Amino acid sequence: MPSNGTSGQVGPKQSKKPHRVFRQESAQEPPSERLHQGADSSGYQARMESNTSALHTKKAGAVNRKAGTKNRPPKRAGLAKSTAAMAGARVKSMLHSRIGEAERENVGVEAAHRTGIAGERAANETSRLLKNRLRSHSSRSARIQGKSDTAQPGGNAAQGKRFLQKQRQKRRVQKKARQAAQAARTAQKTAVTTEKTANFVVRHPILTLILALLLLIAGLLLSGMGGAATLGSSLSGAAVASSYLATDAEIDRAELAYTEWETDLQLTLQNMENAYPGYDEYRYDVDDIGHNPYELMAFLTAVYGDFTYAEVENALRSIFEEQYTLTTNETVETRTETRTVQAGELIGQVRTTAYCNCAVCNGKWAGGPTASGAMPTAGHTIAVDAKNPIVPMGTHVIINGTRYTVEDTGNLNANNSDIDIYFNTHAQALAWGRQSHAMYLSEGNSNTLTITETREYRILEVTLTARSFTGGIYFRMDEEQRGRYNVLMATKGSRQYLHSPFGEKNWLPYVTAYYGCRVMDGAKDYHKGIDISMPQGTDILAGQDGTVTFAGETPGYGLAVVIEDGSLTSKYAGCSHLFVGEGQEVKTGDQVARTGPSLHLEILKDGQYLNPLFFAVTNDYGTGPAYGDPGTAMGDGSYAALIAEGEKHLGKPYVFGASGPNSFDCSGFVCYVLNHSGVKSMGRTNAQGLYNMCTPVPPSEAKPGDLIFFTGTYSTPNPVTHVAFYVGGDTMLHAGKPVQYSSFRTPYWQKHFYSFGRLN
């Protein structure tokens, strides 16, 4: 290991020159261009024609049964099958017991077992789907047989016999034609399935072993239906059933489309005040924007199989429109406000008109005194509305550099005026007309003036309702599709080209920025990778075999490593230390660097950027918080400063993605308060990022000033989706709708509770 404190680079050094490996233009089109390209639908049409042909040419053996046969209920499992089932359960129990013993001795076996559990769930689901298919086929055969039983022959026996002979001959010819076509289709499908199965076995050897064992047990149960001859095809089917079937490019286009629509929606929200100008106030009631990419891809695969983006675009649009509803509503409120003005301070902008003592201006009061009893004087006397005066009688004010005294009243509001200025002649009054001026409080009054104003406020209410993404797709699937969906959620698609850059550690909860379109500096940005905020100094391991083609500083990303091997490229940026040099050969699992504040990970296959969530091993098994030593609770001084800062923002609106000070989302509020209270200096992160900075605390040990975390409040791959300050008892301070104190003992928050945490 090198001793210098810079990059820590070893191996041959290259000439120093600017390297823009993370800024270079890719042959891959920008997201919007790729999303709007037409897709070749010929393959889809061929599959549809093939499926239609198969539907119209299926035959049920039950049709040719004797007319006397009756529909029978399914037979109950015999002694052999029952014994096999018991043996299978016993074998599986012993297997898990033995593996559990080995786990205590070997961490590698433990990791393999965890992977196997996911595979076992997938195999159980596959077995269930197979049984459902068998039951469905039996019922259909019985229905066909029932129709055959009730059919009545017509015509004489000789004509009927000749007719049946012709029909049998016609069916034999049709059958041979179908067999020839089916043979061609089967050969093509077998080649594709074999390739996918081989790739699955190479990438998931342990999972394949577990699947093989469970399918062997299933084979015992189904021994009367083909025995060992069925087992190979079952293993192949299980591998395919647990994998994404679409091409990498189509998977990428579908996910990019959804992230782009969500980004456009967020930009629309951020630009509401420009799109709807002129309102006195804007009120936002905005739900979180986001979805779980794994749910999206599992749904598309379960329902559409080997889909193309062109085939699923309309369905995705429909799901998006069901998930999000954006509405605006204009309201008008009349408010009476009281404020105190000091001498020399601005009272406000006023609308002025003019009058004189003539009959046109004063009517029957022409030539008489003012409402105060004094005679009006030009350059001195002004009038206010009799019912709703902007300032009291006798107030001294300055308008347009002239000091006036309120001595008169009139029906000014009916004339859309706040102040009526007295002039000596009607011509002078007409010349003044209508003018708007700033009015200040003059000296000569008491030290302060209390002003009560009543006015109308135009308010635009902006509401974004985000419904559950999971619920939206659930009702679009039938029972069989939901089964495949659950398998795919367990395996995460089995399309991982890259091994985990952090060994056996689960890094999914540490993702703070996702692949795809996002809002950056007020504009749409294409994020070509993901950001993983593992603890600084964590070892980064090579996710693939290959050659280091770059190791050094790159603009905007700091220290970076690029590994290439044929068509696969992985990039690791934002490192604090490098352990490899350009030209060096590395193997999967070799240490190549250490993390800085955040690792930026990118994957390219055949020059195309791919989503690391789909194409890299995450080691995520859905585990909950692991409690450790949380350290000392927050002191009284820090807690008081925290609450004082937080309470400054009570009532401010919730806006997804907002960081203050005028509006917040949940993590934006917590980060802002921690920074501005002086309790902790930190950057902006999301709820999961805040959780990663904490040590989980059991509820019995939570103290005021700790953070409280919730899960599943909206669709995202991260376990943690909402964060608040714990203030003791059953109460939290958080950016709800709006910033407020709330009880977390309600059914909603208890349902979504995840953990308490103490900042490290």
PDB file of C-alpha atoms in Angstrom, residues 71 141-151:
ATOM      1  CA  ASN A  71     -66.974 -35.656 -14.819  1.00  0.00           C
ATOM      2  CA  SER A 141     -60.905 -30.892 -19.899  1.00  0.00           C
ATOM      3  CA  ALA A 142     -63.851 -31.770 -17.697  1.00  0.00           C
ATOM      4  CA  ARG A 143     -65.952 -28.983 -19.227  1.00  0.00           C
ATOM      5  CA  ILE A 144     -65.135 -30.187 -22.742  1.00  0.00           C
ATOM      6  CA  GLN A 145     -65.973 -33.777 -21.746  1.00  0.00           C
ATOM      7  CA  GLY A 146     -69.274 -32.609 -20.326  1.00  0.00           C
ATOM      8  CA  LYS A 147     -70.197 -31.046 -23.655  1.00  0.00           C
ATOM      9  CA  SER A 148     -69.263 -34.276 -25.427  1.00  0.00           C
ATOM     10  CA  ASP A 149     -71.504 -36.298 -23.096  1.00  0.00           C
ATOM     11  CA  THR A 150     -74.598 -34.288 -24.036  1.00  0.00           C
ATOM     12  CA  ALA A 151     -74.031 -34.219 -27.838  1.00  0.00           C
TER      13      ALA A 151
END
